[in-house]
Amino acid sequence: MDIALFSPSSLFADDADDEEVSVDEDQTEIHQSYVERKHQFSGIELLIREFSFHQLNANLLWPGTFAFSEWLVQHQSWIDGRRCLELGSGTGALAIFLRKSFNLDITTSDYDDQEIEENIAHNCQANGITPVLPHIKHSWGDPFPTADPDWDLVIASDILLYVKQYPNLIKSLSYLLKSYKPKEDKAVCPVGNDQNSGKRMGLPAPAFLMSWRRRIGKEDESLFFSGCEDAGLEVEHIGSRVYCIKLRKNIVTIPQES
């Protein structure tokens, strides 16, 4: 698998010191170029246009995308009928796979960057999804553009690269979970263990599912999980590098700052 080049950007300037690979600042001013690759997902092949370079690492598919897609196939009943938002969509490949495979109601999102949005739209059209998936431009930590989020499932894969962005990510995630307003006709998936099989029956609503396959230090990883817990969220490891983050009971909803 191709390895992406890491480069500092204004958003992640503090993280640049942590990267081993540096890129000349002039390179970020070059007009964007692309490469199209065929990627095999479970039971389906997708043609995905990827940036040859992107300063926010939205250019390539990462290992967590493929591993997470396989896990979701094995747990399809947990996501059927959900209204889903993906954080850090990048190329949009995972969202496209879920729409084509499960007809999942899913919205993509990523950093406020027009090129990312346009590339996701391109990949939707290239894989027969019209109209294209709805997309939200949102920089973690900023006020969320939707006042009444009604996504009962938030997902992401391989988004823990920039350690110093954890507080902003947790702020956005906390808002989405704590401000969730279910529709009146929305049924909540059962949660708990089946008495006969002993297997988990489903997910709470709302919930955040995250898969992480890229290598970071254990201390950095624990910073994110402990930060979630400090924010009133509960973290549960439910599969091979798959985590469910949900509201801790008796948490008071806090409106986001304007």
XYZ file of C-alpha atoms in Angstrom:
258
model
C 0.000 0.000 0.000
C 1.185 3.496 -0.788
C 2.525 5.580 2.054
C 1.336 9.162 2.324
C 3.688 12.067 2.755
C 3.098 13.977 5.951
C 3.437 17.744 5.924
C 2.672 20.548 8.322
C -0.275 22.820 7.683
C -1.531 25.885 9.421
C -4.141 23.802 11.223
C -1.659 21.274 12.509
C 1.365 23.509 12.866
C 2.107 22.317 16.385
C 2.182 18.726 15.213
C 4.775 19.309 12.521
C 7.605 18.758 14.961
C 6.331 15.219 15.585
C 6.587 14.160 11.929
C 9.671 12.512 10.512
C 9.044 13.611 6.925
C 9.036 17.270 5.971
C 7.894 18.846 2.728
C 9.005 22.137 1.253
C 6.371 24.791 1.886
C 6.359 25.683 -1.821
C 5.026 22.209 -2.588
C 1.699 23.030 -0.962
C 1.146 25.755 -3.538
C 1.366 23.401 -6.518
C -1.926 22.695 -8.267
C -3.467 19.510 -6.984
C -2.894 16.312 -8.965
C -4.628 12.973 -8.595
C -4.279 9.270 -9.214
C -7.159 6.806 -9.562
C -6.841 3.358 -8.028
C -9.102 0.339 -7.811
C -9.584 -0.879 -4.253
C -11.078 -4.186 -3.187
C -13.571 -4.031 -0.353
C -15.691 -6.904 0.908
C -17.641 -8.088 -2.133
C -17.130 -4.901 -4.113
C -14.489 -3.007 -6.073
C -14.358 0.777 -5.890
C -12.549 3.196 -8.168
C -11.196 5.932 -5.915
C -9.456 9.113 -6.998
C -6.801 10.041 -4.464
C -4.725 13.168 -4.104
C -1.091 12.691 -5.070
C -0.426 14.956 -2.104
C -2.613 16.667 0.464
C -1.353 18.743 3.365
C -4.062 17.368 5.696
C -3.436 13.699 4.820
C -6.783 13.357 3.050
C -4.949 11.890 0.079
C -4.836 8.116 0.515
C -6.807 5.222 1.958
C -5.365 4.021 5.250
C -5.341 0.443 6.615
C -8.105 1.169 9.103
C -10.571 1.838 6.288
C -10.343 -1.708 4.946
C -10.236 -3.381 8.347
C -13.196 -1.335 9.567
C -15.241 -2.112 6.451
C -14.738 -5.833 7.031
C -15.777 -5.481 10.667
C -18.905 -3.567 9.661
C -19.831 -6.284 7.168
C -19.635 -8.827 9.982
C -21.836 -6.596 12.163
C -24.222 -5.270 9.535
C -27.253 -5.675 11.795
C -25.713 -3.111 14.161
C -25.782 -0.368 11.523
C -28.845 -1.230 9.438
C -31.369 1.588 9.562
C -28.956 4.004 11.187
C -28.477 7.633 10.213
C -24.712 7.942 10.056
C -22.055 10.657 9.983
C -18.444 9.862 9.126
C -15.690 12.047 10.575
C -12.465 12.464 8.620
C -13.925 10.992 5.429
C -10.862 11.770 3.303
C -11.585 10.281 -0.119
C -15.069 9.157 0.928
C -14.283 5.506 0.147
C -15.706 4.008 3.349
C -18.936 6.002 3.104
C -19.312 5.049 -0.560
C -18.796 1.383 0.314
C -21.445 1.538 3.049
C -23.971 3.270 0.810
C -23.466 0.824 -2.067
C -23.364 -2.292 0.112
C -26.000 -1.518 2.762
C -27.815 1.530 1.365
C -26.780 3.250 4.580
C -27.995 6.790 5.157
C -24.571 8.391 5.555
C -23.122 11.886 5.458
C -19.425 12.534 4.925
C -17.449 15.233 6.707
C -13.914 16.512 6.853
C -11.841 19.628 7.404
C -13.226 22.799 5.811
C -11.483 22.272 2.478
C -13.185 22.618 -0.911
C -10.851 20.154 -2.642
C -11.769 17.393 -0.196
C -15.486 17.968 -0.747
C -15.129 18.030 -4.520
C -13.018 14.870 -4.538
C -15.565 12.962 -2.445
C -18.286 14.083 -4.871
C -16.137 12.898 -7.787
C -15.652 9.483 -6.172
C -19.373 9.170 -5.523
C -20.152 9.783 -9.180
C -17.357 7.465 -10.347
C -18.953 4.662 -8.354
C -22.536 5.260 -9.430
C -23.811 7.219 -6.430
C -26.054 10.039 -7.654
C -26.977 12.334 -6.171
C -23.673 12.411 -4.316
C -23.544 11.842 -0.579
C -24.273 14.880 1.580
C -21.122 16.438 2.964
C -20.341 18.732 5.896
C -17.220 20.875 6.051
C -16.176 21.045 9.685
C -12.894 21.695 11.440
C -12.769 19.849 14.756
C -13.349 22.101 17.723
C -15.221 24.768 15.751
C -18.978 25.240 16.277
C -20.728 22.477 14.401
C -22.764 23.760 11.414
C -25.817 21.713 12.430
C -27.681 22.953 15.500
C -29.736 19.783 16.036
C -27.644 16.767 15.014
C -29.786 13.693 14.449
C -27.092 11.200 13.477
C -27.452 8.217 15.797
C -24.179 6.720 14.595
C -20.868 8.513 14.078
C -17.977 6.553 12.564
C -14.316 7.128 11.742
C -11.177 5.197 10.888
C -7.527 6.100 11.416
C -8.140 9.653 12.592
C -5.821 9.775 15.616
C -2.665 10.879 13.815
C -2.471 14.423 15.184
C -2.230 14.102 18.945
C -2.534 17.828 19.592
C -5.892 17.830 17.808
C -7.407 15.347 20.287
C -9.065 18.050 22.427
C -10.719 19.533 19.337
C -11.833 16.121 18.097
C -13.270 15.269 21.516
C -15.065 18.628 21.641
C -16.794 17.965 18.314
C -17.535 14.354 19.170
C -18.974 15.318 22.565
C -21.260 17.845 20.913
C -22.552 15.307 18.387
C -23.309 12.706 21.052
C -24.645 14.991 23.785
C -26.749 17.152 21.461
C -28.247 14.250 19.521
C -31.978 14.676 19.012
C -33.665 11.507 17.764
C -36.549 11.679 15.366
C -39.878 10.651 16.833
C -40.177 7.642 14.563
C -36.613 6.465 15.184
C -36.300 3.106 16.900
C -33.233 2.564 19.063
C -31.190 -0.565 18.471
C -31.214 -2.969 21.414
C -28.189 -2.924 23.664
C -26.813 -5.622 25.894
C -26.154 -9.351 25.717
C -28.377 -12.001 24.249
C -29.209 -14.432 27.046
C -28.963 -17.437 24.740
C -25.805 -16.656 22.783
C -24.094 -14.313 25.199
C -23.266 -12.026 22.273
C -23.741 -8.283 22.212
C -27.032 -7.372 20.537
C -26.378 -3.902 19.228
C -25.290 -0.353 19.853
C -26.766 2.524 21.817
C -28.059 5.583 20.036
C -26.121 7.741 19.661
C -22.746 6.017 19.474
C -19.328 6.585 17.942
C -17.585 3.643 16.285
C -13.905 4.004 15.541
C -11.294 1.712 14.038
C -7.616 2.428 14.537
C -4.882 0.587 12.626
C -2.062 3.077 12.318
C 0.782 2.899 14.761
C 1.042 5.491 17.494
C 2.464 5.253 20.960
C 0.354 3.733 23.698
C 0.679 6.926 25.694
C -0.686 8.996 22.814
C -3.527 6.547 22.256
C -4.459 6.650 25.923
C -4.591 10.451 25.793
C -7.545 10.273 23.440
C -9.436 7.674 25.443
C -8.799 9.376 28.777
C -9.849 12.678 27.207
C -13.126 11.091 26.126
C -13.736 9.812 29.636
C -12.955 13.237 31.115
C -15.585 14.669 28.747
C -18.249 12.347 30.154
C -17.990 9.640 27.507
C -17.529 5.915 27.979
C -15.011 3.963 25.895
C -15.439 0.257 25.153
C -13.201 -2.009 23.074
C -15.656 -4.187 21.141
C -13.554 -5.819 18.434
C -10.198 -6.054 16.741
C -9.047 -2.436 17.155
C -12.671 -1.286 17.045
C -13.951 0.971 19.816
C -17.416 2.144 20.775
C -17.635 5.520 22.483
C -20.967 6.462 23.986
C -22.542 8.759 26.519
C -21.976 7.991 30.148
C -25.279 7.761 31.997
C -26.678 10.844 33.716
C -24.722 13.283 31.549
C -26.284 16.730 31.164
C -26.432 18.066 27.608
C -24.212 21.112 27.165
C -24.995 23.457 24.237
C -22.067 24.276 21.981
C -20.446 27.656 22.154
C -21.396 30.183 19.525
